[in-house]
Amino acid sequence: MLRAGLYPSQAIKHRSWMEDALLARTLECRSRLRAHVIGSVGSDGGVRDRCSSRVLESVLMLHLLHLEGVFPSVQEAITGYLKERRNVLVPGGEGDVAALERVLVDSALGAEGDRKPKEPLAFLGQFEHFTSPRKRFMFHAMLTELGVLPSDRNFDVSKVRYDGYASWVNLEMCALKIIDAYNRGAPELATAADRAFLVDQLSSGSVRSVFEADLLAHLLGLLAIRRISPDSPLVARGIDAMLRCHNPDGGFPFIAGWEPFLTAAAGLALQESGADHRLIQQMGDYVALHQGADGGWPFAPGVTQSDADCSPYCLEFLRTAGAERFAEEISRAEDFLRKLANDDGGFATYFHGDTPEVGVTGSAISALAPARDKFADVIDNSIRYLIRSQRGDGTFERGWSLSNANSILRSIFAFNSYPSPPTGELAEQIDAATERSLGYLVANQNRDGGWGQRAGDASDVLSTSYSLLVLSITKNVDALRSGLDYMLEHQGRDGGYVSIPDSAGPRPMTHDAPILADIFALLAVSHLLA
């Protein structure tokens, strides 16, 4: 995790590698960036950022509005957004997510020349993840609904389940099962139980007007409900809720908020940068207010599903904002995370027993480390899980971020949050794992000083920020100075940063809250000055 003051004994003092001119530029960068991030904090202490539009949700919304024959001006605005996206979607290989976006844009606007890839879902072939089979059905069913692909009649739709997932995934899978049954001309494959679940979820499954603040899930639910009940008032009501999320560029986002996570991450960055502690406490009050009944945090206020991706950031931040002030919330959050630890040491994102994930495991370890007396066995077991999960080149599985440096950051910070120096074989394993990851980052630094999401990718601000945070434990002055130069050169006139998105959902598609670039840049620059 990103706790201020981590591994102080290993941090490089800036005087050892920052000459006066570089130090002055870095201090100015931090000051301007800190002011920029503070400007995003609301009067209630919460950080809000409108999530960027995305092709997938925009195409599905246009499709729904066209089928319903409503809101022609909104349809026109979406079309304008998609035309702009078409201009920047550079033709590439069959195996990238951009290929899917090109297919989606062409399905909405009509193909432009011979652009259609032979296999629109080829990008999933490079996506090695435990969710891959489910994602293949999901994307195939969506493309069938949009008329891009024929229905996969060899697929046994009766085997589609929608229990045991996150709340929005349950809705998505039920909706896609119904959509797929109708598209293959066999509506009887959508059982009475399927129909009842769909209606129940859209009617009362969420307190948010957009179901669990997830536009993709709600859109798929509306496309399904109009199949089984074309005159249902749920369709018009859902469209009205969706329209309140319409972005100024004409498109629609993936989610309608990310406030607890953004507030906690921004709070950690502001604390490390030396912001006024009264502001930090106010942000802590906001995070504490939105803690779930189970002790965890959902990604947005009012969402019922807590998760182990947002929760460690929130727990970590509350310790920083005031361990005594938020003692009760901290204790409940610790218990929530502890329950998600599997026997193999890995932490699942949503439910105990689910497939564990490296990123959330690393974050959970760092968040629980200050309470080692209560969680010593869990932490030791989880550290060993991370070591086993590392690949030969020093990387880890990419999870909720598509940047290799993100999972490296979470894992290395977990190693360095170990409450007391490890000894014996475990110490050797931690050292070896750390060296492999550091070696990967040093070997794959780009000539411009930055890092990309994967080896050979163009540099971006988020991947560079993650990498600098990790490399701050090294004595590789050349790598640090080059990376810092990259950050200084890419700061905007307003003090902020712009990056390509790397947050994934549904994986491997990316979505973006632009302020994340500012938050992690501030963490990186402040950490180097710490």
Short mmCIF file of C-alpha atoms in Angstrom, two decimals:
data_model
loop_
_atom_site.label_atom_id
_atom_site.label_comp_id
_atom_site.label_asym_id
_atom_site.label_seq_id
_atom_site.Cartn_x
_atom_site.Cartn_y
_atom_site.Cartn_z
CA MET A 1 0.00 0.00 0.00
CA LEU A 2 1.02 3.61 -0.04
CA ARG A 3 1.45 4.49 3.60
CA ALA A 4 3.48 7.64 4.25
CA GLY A 5 6.83 6.96 5.85
CA LEU A 6 7.28 3.43 4.53
CA TYR A 7 10.76 1.93 4.80
CA PRO A 8 12.43 5.20 5.94
CA SER A 9 15.71 3.37 6.54
CA GLN A 10 15.85 2.39 2.88
CA ALA A 11 14.70 5.65 1.33
CA ILE A 12 17.28 7.64 -0.59
CA LYS A 13 17.86 11.09 0.80
CA HIS A 14 17.29 13.58 -1.98
CA ARG A 15 20.58 15.34 -1.21
CA SER A 16 22.41 12.17 -2.27
CA TRP A 17 21.20 12.39 -5.86
CA MET A 18 19.21 15.60 -6.37
CA GLU A 19 21.41 18.54 -7.18
CA ASP A 20 20.05 21.92 -6.09
CA ALA A 21 18.47 22.78 -9.46
CA LEU A 22 16.66 19.43 -9.67
CA LEU A 23 15.55 19.71 -6.05
CA ALA A 24 14.09 23.17 -6.68
CA ARG A 25 12.18 21.98 -9.76
CA THR A 26 10.86 18.95 -7.87
CA LEU A 27 9.68 21.05 -4.93
CA GLU A 28 7.89 23.40 -7.30
CA CYS A 29 6.30 20.45 -9.11
CA ARG A 30 5.02 19.05 -5.83
CA SER A 31 3.67 22.41 -4.69
CA ARG A 32 1.72 22.99 -7.90
CA LEU A 33 0.48 19.41 -8.04
CA ARG A 34 -0.59 19.42 -4.39
CA ALA A 35 -2.65 22.57 -4.98
CA HIS A 36 -4.20 20.94 -8.05
CA VAL A 37 -5.23 17.84 -6.08
CA ILE A 38 -6.56 19.92 -3.16
CA GLY A 39 -8.78 21.67 -5.68
CA SER A 40 -10.57 18.38 -6.30
CA VAL A 41 -11.60 17.95 -2.65
CA GLY A 42 -15.22 18.91 -2.05
CA SER A 43 -16.59 20.84 0.89
CA ASP A 44 -17.56 17.53 2.52
CA GLY A 45 -14.05 16.11 2.17
CA GLY A 46 -14.88 13.81 -0.73
CA VAL A 47 -12.97 13.63 -4.00
CA ARG A 48 -15.15 13.38 -7.06
CA ASP A 49 -14.05 13.05 -10.64
CA ARG A 50 -16.31 12.45 -13.61
CA CYS A 51 -15.27 9.15 -15.15
CA SER A 52 -14.32 9.43 -18.79
CA SER A 53 -16.60 8.25 -21.58
CA ARG A 54 -16.00 4.83 -23.06
CA VAL A 55 -16.90 3.29 -26.40
CA LEU A 56 -18.60 0.17 -25.00
CA GLU A 57 -21.21 1.91 -22.87
CA SER A 58 -21.72 4.65 -25.46
CA VAL A 59 -22.48 2.13 -28.22
CA LEU A 60 -24.83 0.15 -25.99
CA MET A 61 -26.65 3.33 -24.94
CA LEU A 62 -27.01 4.43 -28.56
CA HIS A 63 -28.32 0.96 -29.43
CA LEU A 64 -30.89 1.10 -26.61
CA LEU A 65 -32.08 4.61 -27.50
CA HIS A 66 -32.38 3.62 -31.16
CA LEU A 67 -34.44 0.54 -30.29
CA GLU A 68 -36.71 2.64 -28.08
CA GLY A 69 -36.87 5.50 -30.58
CA VAL A 70 -36.25 8.15 -27.94
CA PHE A 71 -33.96 11.12 -27.29
CA PRO A 72 -32.71 11.84 -30.84
CA SER A 73 -30.50 14.69 -29.60
CA VAL A 74 -28.71 12.32 -27.22
CA GLN A 75 -28.29 9.82 -30.05
CA GLU A 76 -26.73 12.58 -32.12
CA ALA A 77 -24.36 13.50 -29.29
CA ILE A 78 -23.26 9.88 -28.86
CA THR A 79 -22.70 9.60 -32.60
CA GLY A 80 -20.48 12.68 -32.45
CA TYR A 81 -18.44 11.14 -29.63
CA LEU A 82 -18.02 7.88 -31.55
CA LYS A 83 -16.88 9.73 -34.65
CA GLU A 84 -14.22 11.45 -32.58
CA ARG A 85 -13.15 8.12 -31.15
CA ARG A 86 -12.97 6.62 -34.63
CA ASN A 87 -10.43 9.32 -35.56
CA VAL A 88 -8.08 8.31 -32.76
CA LEU A 89 -8.51 4.53 -32.90
CA VAL A 90 -5.41 3.77 -34.92
CA PRO A 91 -5.69 0.46 -36.82
CA GLY A 92 -3.65 -2.17 -35.06
CA GLY A 93 -3.35 -5.91 -34.64
CA GLU A 94 -6.08 -8.44 -34.07
CA GLY A 95 -5.17 -8.96 -30.44
CA ASP A 96 -5.62 -5.58 -28.80
CA VAL A 97 -8.62 -4.10 -27.02
CA ALA A 98 -8.60 -1.22 -29.51
CA ALA A 99 -9.61 -3.76 -32.16
CA LEU A 100 -12.79 -4.44 -30.20
CA GLU A 101 -13.45 -0.71 -29.89
CA ARG A 102 -13.08 -0.31 -33.64
CA VAL A 103 -15.62 -3.07 -34.14
CA LEU A 104 -18.02 -1.41 -31.72
CA VAL A 105 -17.67 1.99 -33.39
CA ASP A 106 -18.18 0.47 -36.82
CA SER A 107 -21.26 -1.41 -35.61
CA ALA A 108 -22.75 1.91 -34.54
CA LEU A 109 -21.60 4.14 -37.40
CA GLY A 110 -21.13 1.69 -40.23
CA ALA A 111 -17.81 0.21 -41.33
CA GLU A 112 -15.27 2.60 -42.82
CA GLY A 113 -13.35 0.69 -45.46
CA ASP A 114 -12.01 -2.80 -44.76
CA ARG A 115 -11.44 -2.33 -41.04
CA LYS A 116 -13.28 -5.20 -39.45
CA PRO A 117 -10.88 -7.69 -37.78
CA LYS A 118 -11.30 -11.37 -38.60
CA GLU A 119 -11.79 -12.22 -34.94
CA PRO A 120 -13.26 -9.37 -32.85
CA LEU A 121 -12.55 -11.26 -29.62
CA ALA A 122 -8.92 -12.03 -30.39
CA PHE A 123 -7.84 -9.65 -27.63
CA LEU A 124 -9.14 -12.15 -25.08
CA GLY A 125 -6.54 -14.64 -26.28
CA GLN A 126 -3.85 -12.53 -24.61
CA PHE A 127 -5.91 -12.15 -21.45
CA GLU A 128 -4.77 -14.89 -19.11
CA HIS A 129 -7.07 -14.63 -16.14
CA PHE A 130 -9.44 -16.79 -14.15
CA THR A 131 -12.36 -14.74 -15.49
CA SER A 132 -11.46 -15.41 -19.16
CA PRO A 133 -14.21 -17.98 -19.95
CA ARG A 134 -16.90 -15.74 -18.46
CA LYS A 135 -15.55 -12.71 -20.33
CA ARG A 136 -15.63 -14.58 -23.63
CA PHE A 137 -19.34 -15.32 -23.19
CA MET A 138 -19.97 -11.74 -22.03
CA PHE A 139 -18.33 -10.04 -25.01
CA HIS A 140 -19.66 -12.57 -27.53
CA ALA A 141 -23.22 -12.05 -26.29
CA MET A 142 -22.85 -8.27 -26.44
CA LEU A 143 -21.50 -8.39 -30.00
CA THR A 144 -24.37 -10.68 -30.95
CA GLU A 145 -26.85 -8.15 -29.57
CA LEU A 146 -25.17 -5.43 -31.63
CA GLY A 147 -25.31 -7.56 -34.79
CA VAL A 148 -21.55 -7.97 -35.11
CA LEU A 149 -21.38 -11.72 -34.48
CA PRO A 150 -23.84 -14.59 -34.97
CA SER A 151 -25.10 -16.33 -31.87
CA ASP A 152 -22.86 -19.13 -30.61
CA ARG A 153 -25.40 -21.92 -30.87
CA ASN A 154 -22.89 -24.50 -29.66
CA PHE A 155 -22.71 -22.76 -26.31
CA ASP A 156 -24.94 -24.21 -23.60
CA VAL A 157 -26.62 -21.05 -22.32
CA SER A 158 -28.37 -23.04 -19.58
CA LYS A 159 -25.00 -23.30 -17.80
CA VAL A 160 -24.72 -19.55 -17.34
CA ARG A 161 -24.90 -18.78 -13.63
CA TYR A 162 -25.44 -15.49 -11.91
CA ASP A 163 -24.89 -16.23 -8.25
CA GLY A 164 -21.76 -15.80 -6.18
CA TYR A 165 -20.37 -12.93 -8.22
CA ALA A 166 -20.28 -9.25 -7.36
CA SER A 167 -23.79 -7.78 -7.40
CA TRP A 168 -23.37 -6.05 -10.76
CA VAL A 169 -21.82 -9.14 -12.37
CA ASN A 170 -24.81 -11.21 -11.26
CA LEU A 171 -27.10 -8.76 -13.06
CA GLU A 172 -24.88 -8.74 -16.16
CA MET A 173 -24.76 -12.52 -16.44
CA CYS A 174 -28.51 -12.94 -15.96
CA ALA A 175 -29.21 -10.22 -18.53
CA LEU A 176 -26.78 -11.68 -21.05
CA LYS A 177 -28.29 -15.14 -20.60
CA ILE A 178 -31.72 -13.73 -21.49
CA ILE A 179 -30.36 -11.65 -24.38
CA ASP A 180 -28.47 -14.63 -25.78
CA ALA A 181 -31.54 -16.89 -25.53
CA TYR A 182 -33.64 -14.41 -27.52
CA ASN A 183 -30.92 -13.75 -30.08
CA ARG A 184 -30.61 -17.44 -30.87
CA GLY A 185 -34.39 -17.64 -31.34
CA ALA A 186 -34.96 -19.78 -28.25
CA PRO A 187 -36.58 -17.51 -25.64
CA GLU A 188 -37.65 -20.59 -23.68
CA LEU A 189 -33.99 -20.94 -22.61
CA ALA A 190 -34.58 -17.90 -20.41
CA THR A 191 -36.32 -19.55 -17.47
CA ALA A 192 -38.95 -18.08 -15.19
CA ALA A 193 -36.27 -17.85 -12.50
CA ASP A 194 -34.03 -15.86 -14.85
CA ARG A 195 -36.82 -13.43 -15.64
CA ALA A 196 -37.82 -13.03 -12.00
CA PHE A 197 -34.25 -12.35 -10.92
CA LEU A 198 -33.79 -9.71 -13.61
CA VAL A 199 -36.99 -7.88 -12.68
CA ASP A 200 -36.21 -8.08 -8.97
CA GLN A 201 -32.71 -6.68 -9.39
CA LEU A 202 -33.74 -3.82 -11.66
CA SER A 203 -36.68 -2.99 -9.38
CA SER A 204 -35.06 -3.15 -5.96
CA GLY A 205 -31.55 -4.60 -6.18
CA SER A 206 -29.76 -1.29 -5.70
CA VAL A 207 -30.37 1.96 -3.87
CA ARG A 208 -28.57 3.82 -6.64
CA SER A 209 -30.61 5.10 -9.58
CA VAL A 210 -28.00 3.53 -11.83
CA PHE A 211 -27.73 -0.08 -10.67
CA GLU A 212 -24.80 -0.26 -8.24
CA ALA A 213 -23.37 2.82 -10.01
CA ASP A 214 -22.46 0.50 -12.92
CA LEU A 215 -23.73 1.75 -16.27
CA LEU A 216 -22.66 -1.37 -18.16
CA ALA A 217 -24.65 -3.67 -15.87
CA HIS A 218 -27.71 -1.42 -15.99
CA LEU A 219 -27.58 -1.08 -19.78
CA LEU A 220 -27.44 -4.84 -20.24
CA GLY A 221 -30.29 -5.22 -17.76
CA LEU A 222 -32.43 -2.76 -19.72
CA LEU A 223 -31.69 -4.49 -23.03
CA ALA A 224 -32.77 -7.77 -21.44
CA ILE A 225 -35.90 -6.46 -19.72
CA ARG A 226 -37.25 -5.00 -22.95
CA ARG A 227 -37.05 -8.51 -24.44
CA ILE A 228 -39.22 -10.12 -21.77
CA SER A 229 -41.39 -7.10 -21.00
CA PRO A 230 -41.22 -4.48 -23.79
CA ASP A 231 -43.58 -2.08 -22.03
CA SER A 232 -41.89 -2.27 -18.63
CA PRO A 233 -41.56 1.16 -16.95
CA LEU A 234 -38.13 -0.02 -15.80
CA VAL A 235 -36.75 0.78 -19.27
CA ALA A 236 -37.77 4.44 -19.29
CA ARG A 237 -36.77 4.84 -15.65
CA GLY A 238 -33.37 3.31 -16.34
CA ILE A 239 -32.76 5.50 -19.38
CA ASP A 240 -33.58 8.60 -17.33
CA ALA A 241 -31.04 7.54 -14.69
CA MET A 242 -28.43 6.90 -17.35
CA LEU A 243 -28.95 10.31 -18.95
CA ARG A 244 -27.83 11.95 -15.72
CA CYS A 245 -24.42 10.39 -16.37
CA HIS A 246 -24.12 11.80 -19.89
CA ASN A 247 -20.67 13.34 -20.31
CA PRO A 248 -20.05 16.68 -22.03
CA ASP A 249 -18.13 14.97 -24.85
CA GLY A 250 -21.31 13.10 -25.84
CA GLY A 251 -20.29 9.68 -24.54
CA PHE A 252 -21.16 7.63 -21.47
CA PRO A 253 -18.82 6.26 -18.77
CA PHE A 254 -18.47 2.80 -17.30
CA ILE A 255 -19.27 3.76 -13.70
CA ALA A 256 -21.08 6.66 -12.04
CA GLY A 257 -18.58 7.43 -9.30
CA TRP A 258 -15.49 6.18 -7.51
CA GLU A 259 -15.48 8.45 -4.50
CA PRO A 260 -14.27 6.37 -1.49
CA PHE A 261 -11.27 5.01 -3.37
CA LEU A 262 -10.36 8.35 -4.96
CA THR A 263 -10.71 10.16 -1.63
CA ALA A 264 -8.54 7.64 0.22
CA ALA A 265 -5.84 7.56 -2.46
CA ALA A 266 -5.82 11.35 -2.75
CA GLY A 267 -5.69 11.63 1.05
CA LEU A 268 -2.63 9.39 1.21
CA ALA A 269 -0.94 11.49 -1.46
CA LEU A 270 -1.82 14.79 0.22
CA GLN A 271 -0.64 13.53 3.60
CA GLU A 272 2.69 12.50 2.12
CA SER A 273 3.02 15.83 0.34
CA GLY A 274 2.62 17.79 3.59
CA ALA A 275 -0.94 19.07 3.20
CA ASP A 276 -2.79 20.60 6.16
CA HIS A 277 -3.84 17.82 8.53
CA ARG A 278 -7.23 19.45 9.08
CA LEU A 279 -7.97 18.73 5.42
CA ILE A 280 -6.74 15.16 5.86
CA GLN A 281 -9.09 14.65 8.82
CA GLN A 282 -12.03 16.05 6.86
CA MET A 283 -11.28 13.60 4.05
CA GLY A 284 -11.03 10.86 6.66
CA ASP A 285 -14.49 11.76 7.93
CA TYR A 286 -15.85 11.37 4.39
CA VAL A 287 -14.23 7.95 3.95
CA ALA A 288 -15.46 6.77 7.35
CA LEU A 289 -19.00 7.92 6.55
CA HIS A 290 -19.14 5.62 3.51
CA GLN A 291 -17.84 2.47 5.16
CA GLY A 292 -20.09 -0.49 4.42
CA ALA A 293 -22.04 -2.41 7.00
CA ASP A 294 -19.62 -5.32 6.58
CA GLY A 295 -16.62 -3.15 7.48
CA GLY A 296 -15.32 -2.81 3.93
CA TRP A 297 -15.82 -0.14 1.32
CA PRO A 298 -17.60 -0.26 -2.03
CA PHE A 299 -16.19 1.63 -4.99
CA ALA A 300 -19.00 4.22 -4.81
CA PRO A 301 -21.40 5.48 -2.11
CA GLY A 302 -24.61 3.48 -1.85
CA VAL A 303 -23.19 0.42 -3.62
CA THR A 304 -23.86 -2.71 -1.56
CA GLN A 305 -20.81 -4.72 -2.65
CA SER A 306 -17.62 -4.00 -0.67
CA ASP A 307 -14.30 -5.16 -2.08
CA ALA A 308 -10.67 -5.78 -1.16
CA ASP A 309 -9.36 -3.44 -3.85
CA CYS A 310 -10.83 -0.21 -2.45
CA SER A 311 -10.93 -1.23 1.21
CA PRO A 312 -7.17 -1.43 1.91
CA TYR A 313 -6.68 2.11 0.59
CA CYS A 314 -9.49 3.34 2.84
CA LEU A 315 -8.14 1.50 5.87
CA GLU A 316 -4.62 2.75 5.22
CA PHE A 317 -5.84 6.29 4.87
CA LEU A 318 -7.88 6.24 8.09
CA ARG A 319 -4.75 5.20 10.00
CA THR A 320 -3.00 8.21 8.48
CA ALA A 321 -5.91 10.59 9.07
CA GLY A 322 -6.26 9.64 12.74
CA ALA A 323 -5.79 6.19 14.29
CA GLU A 324 -7.64 7.20 17.46
CA ARG A 325 -10.30 9.27 15.72
CA PHE A 326 -11.22 6.35 13.47
CA ALA A 327 -10.38 3.44 15.77
CA GLU A 328 -13.78 1.77 15.41
CA GLU A 329 -13.80 2.02 11.60
CA ILE A 330 -10.22 0.71 11.47
CA SER A 331 -11.07 -2.33 13.59
CA ARG A 332 -14.10 -3.19 11.45
CA ALA A 333 -12.06 -2.80 8.27
CA GLU A 334 -9.34 -5.09 9.59
CA ASP A 335 -11.92 -7.79 10.34
CA PHE A 336 -13.44 -7.37 6.87
CA LEU A 337 -10.09 -7.90 5.16
CA ARG A 338 -9.14 -10.81 7.39
CA LYS A 339 -12.26 -12.69 6.33
CA LEU A 340 -11.24 -12.44 2.65
CA ALA A 341 -7.89 -14.20 3.16
CA ASN A 342 -7.88 -17.66 1.61
CA ASP A 343 -6.01 -20.64 3.03
CA ASP A 344 -3.29 -20.25 0.39
CA GLY A 345 -2.54 -16.72 1.62
CA GLY A 346 -4.12 -14.89 -1.28
CA PHE A 347 -6.92 -12.38 -0.85
CA ALA A 348 -10.02 -12.55 -3.02
CA THR A 349 -11.55 -9.29 -4.21
CA TYR A 350 -15.15 -9.94 -3.14
CA PHE A 351 -15.69 -13.24 -1.31
CA HIS A 352 -13.63 -15.66 0.75
CA GLY A 353 -12.87 -18.73 -1.32
CA ASP A 354 -12.86 -16.92 -4.66
CA THR A 355 -9.71 -16.97 -6.77
CA PRO A 356 -7.17 -14.70 -5.07
CA GLU A 357 -5.48 -11.75 -6.75
CA VAL A 358 -1.94 -10.48 -6.38
CA GLY A 359 -2.74 -6.77 -6.33
CA VAL A 360 -5.42 -6.92 -3.65
CA THR A 361 -3.27 -9.32 -1.61
CA GLY A 362 -0.36 -6.89 -1.62
CA SER A 363 -2.60 -4.00 -0.62
CA ALA A 364 -4.28 -6.03 2.13
CA ILE A 365 -0.94 -7.03 3.64
CA SER A 366 0.24 -3.43 3.81
CA ALA A 367 -3.06 -2.32 5.34
CA LEU A 368 -2.97 -5.04 8.01
CA ALA A 369 0.75 -4.79 8.78
CA PRO A 370 0.43 -2.16 11.55
CA ALA A 371 -1.78 -4.66 13.43
CA ARG A 372 0.70 -7.52 13.13
CA ASP A 373 -0.03 -8.76 16.64
CA LYS A 374 -3.54 -9.65 15.48
CA PHE A 375 -2.70 -10.82 11.96
CA ALA A 376 0.84 -12.27 12.07
CA ASP A 377 -0.15 -15.66 10.63
CA VAL A 378 -2.22 -14.06 7.86
CA ILE A 379 0.55 -11.67 6.87
CA ASP A 380 3.25 -14.35 6.77
CA ASN A 381 1.04 -16.67 4.73
CA SER A 382 0.14 -13.88 2.31
CA ILE A 383 3.76 -12.80 1.85
CA ARG A 384 4.55 -16.35 0.78
CA TYR A 385 1.61 -16.28 -1.62
CA LEU A 386 3.04 -13.18 -3.30
CA ILE A 387 6.47 -14.78 -3.58
CA ARG A 388 4.97 -17.89 -5.19
CA SER A 389 2.95 -15.73 -7.57
CA GLN A 390 5.89 -13.83 -9.02
CA ARG A 391 6.88 -14.63 -12.58
CA GLY A 392 10.42 -15.32 -13.66
CA ASP A 393 10.87 -11.85 -15.14
CA GLY A 394 9.91 -10.14 -11.88
CA THR A 395 6.34 -9.26 -12.85
CA PHE A 396 3.07 -10.48 -11.38
CA GLU A 397 -0.36 -11.11 -12.83
CA ARG A 398 -2.03 -7.87 -13.84
CA GLY A 399 -5.34 -7.52 -12.04
CA TRP A 400 -7.39 -4.37 -11.61
CA SER A 401 -4.63 -2.40 -13.34
CA LEU A 402 -3.20 -3.24 -16.75
CA SER A 403 0.21 -1.84 -15.78
CA ASN A 404 2.82 -4.37 -14.69
CA ALA A 405 4.27 -1.72 -12.40
CA ASN A 406 1.04 -1.53 -10.39
CA SER A 407 1.09 -5.14 -9.23
CA ILE A 408 4.85 -4.83 -8.64
CA LEU A 409 4.23 -1.73 -6.52
CA ARG A 410 1.60 -3.41 -4.37
CA SER A 411 3.76 -6.51 -3.87
CA ILE A 412 7.04 -4.72 -3.11
CA PHE A 413 5.33 -2.31 -0.73
CA ALA A 414 3.81 -5.34 1.00
CA PHE A 415 7.29 -6.83 1.42
CA ASN A 416 8.57 -3.53 2.80
CA SER A 417 5.63 -3.08 5.16
CA TYR A 418 6.67 -6.22 7.03
CA PRO A 419 6.52 -5.00 10.66
CA SER A 420 9.90 -6.45 11.68
CA PRO A 421 12.86 -7.58 9.57
CA PRO A 422 12.16 -11.10 8.28
CA THR A 423 14.80 -13.72 8.94
CA GLY A 424 16.06 -16.95 7.44
CA GLU A 425 14.58 -18.41 4.27
CA LEU A 426 11.71 -15.90 4.13
CA ALA A 427 14.15 -12.99 4.18
CA GLU A 428 16.10 -14.53 1.31
CA GLN A 429 12.94 -15.09 -0.69
CA ILE A 430 11.75 -11.53 -0.15
CA ASP A 431 15.14 -10.15 -1.18
CA ALA A 432 15.22 -12.30 -4.30
CA ALA A 433 11.67 -11.36 -5.30
CA THR A 434 12.40 -7.69 -4.74
CA GLU A 435 15.56 -7.84 -6.84
CA ARG A 436 13.70 -9.54 -9.70
CA SER A 437 11.03 -6.84 -9.76
CA LEU A 438 13.54 -4.01 -9.49
CA GLY A 439 15.55 -5.61 -12.27
CA TYR A 440 12.48 -5.73 -14.50
CA LEU A 441 11.77 -2.04 -13.97
CA VAL A 442 15.36 -0.94 -14.55
CA ALA A 443 15.65 -3.08 -17.68
CA ASN A 444 12.39 -1.78 -19.13
CA GLN A 445 12.73 1.94 -18.51
CA ASN A 446 12.15 3.72 -21.80
CA ARG A 447 14.66 6.08 -23.36
CA ASP A 448 12.49 9.08 -22.43
CA GLY A 449 12.85 8.11 -18.75
CA GLY A 450 9.33 6.79 -18.30
CA TRP A 451 7.72 3.38 -18.19
CA GLY A 452 4.85 1.83 -20.13
CA GLN A 453 2.22 -0.64 -19.03
CA ARG A 454 4.22 -3.56 -20.41
CA ALA A 455 7.76 -3.97 -21.67
CA GLY A 456 8.06 -2.07 -24.95
CA ASP A 457 4.94 0.05 -24.46
CA ALA A 458 5.15 3.83 -24.73
CA SER A 459 5.67 5.67 -21.45
CA ASP A 460 2.70 6.94 -19.48
CA VAL A 461 2.40 8.95 -16.28
CA LEU A 462 0.64 6.29 -14.18
CA SER A 463 3.11 3.49 -14.98
CA THR A 464 6.00 5.88 -14.41
CA SER A 465 4.58 6.96 -11.04
CA TYR A 466 4.18 3.35 -9.91
CA SER A 467 7.72 2.54 -11.06
CA LEU A 468 9.29 5.51 -9.28
CA LEU A 469 7.51 4.56 -6.05
CA VAL A 470 9.05 1.10 -6.28
CA LEU A 471 12.49 2.29 -7.32
CA SER A 472 12.65 4.75 -4.44
CA ILE A 473 14.02 1.85 -2.38
CA THR A 474 17.03 1.46 -4.68
CA LYS A 475 20.29 3.29 -5.14
CA ASN A 476 19.92 3.38 -8.92
CA VAL A 477 20.37 7.11 -9.25
CA ASP A 478 20.31 7.12 -13.06
CA ALA A 479 16.91 5.40 -13.22
CA LEU A 480 15.45 7.69 -10.56
CA ARG A 481 16.76 10.88 -12.12
CA SER A 482 15.54 9.92 -15.61
CA GLY A 483 12.13 8.97 -14.29
CA LEU A 484 11.84 12.18 -12.32
CA ASP A 485 12.86 14.19 -15.39
CA TYR A 486 10.02 12.50 -17.28
CA MET A 487 7.55 13.51 -14.57
CA LEU A 488 8.78 17.10 -14.46
CA GLU A 489 8.57 17.44 -18.22
CA HIS A 490 5.01 16.11 -18.41
CA GLN A 491 3.41 18.29 -15.74
CA GLY A 492 0.63 20.42 -17.19
CA ARG A 493 0.22 24.16 -16.90
CA ASP A 494 -2.50 23.66 -14.30
CA GLY A 495 -0.12 21.60 -12.19
CA GLY A 496 -1.82 18.30 -13.06
CA TYR A 497 -1.06 15.31 -15.23
CA VAL A 498 -2.69 13.38 -18.04
CA SER A 499 -2.18 9.66 -18.56
CA ILE A 500 -3.61 6.79 -20.51
CA PRO A 501 -6.06 4.82 -18.35
CA ASP A 502 -4.97 1.56 -16.76
CA SER A 503 -7.84 0.69 -14.41
CA ALA A 504 -9.56 -2.42 -15.75
CA GLY A 505 -13.23 -3.34 -15.69
CA PRO A 506 -14.62 -5.47 -17.02
CA ARG A 507 -11.15 -6.80 -17.45
CA PRO A 508 -9.21 -6.38 -19.72
CA MET A 509 -11.00 -3.19 -20.86
CA THR A 510 -9.81 0.04 -19.26
CA HIS A 511 -11.79 2.85 -17.72
CA ASP A 512 -10.54 6.17 -16.46
CA ALA A 513 -10.91 8.67 -13.66
CA PRO A 514 -8.45 11.33 -14.87
CA ILE A 515 -7.52 12.44 -11.34
CA LEU A 516 -5.73 9.13 -10.74
CA ALA A 517 -2.80 10.43 -12.77
CA ASP A 518 -2.55 13.44 -10.43
CA ILE A 519 -2.88 11.29 -7.30
CA PHE A 520 -0.16 8.79 -8.11
CA ALA A 521 2.13 11.45 -9.55
CA LEU A 522 1.84 13.35 -6.26
CA LEU A 523 2.58 10.17 -4.34
CA ALA A 524 5.65 9.47 -6.44
CA VAL A 525 7.10 12.99 -6.36
CA SER A 526 6.40 13.36 -2.63
CA HIS A 527 7.92 9.97 -1.89
CA LEU A 528 11.12 10.91 -3.67
CA LEU A 529 11.28 14.09 -1.59
CA ALA A 530 10.49 12.27 1.66
#
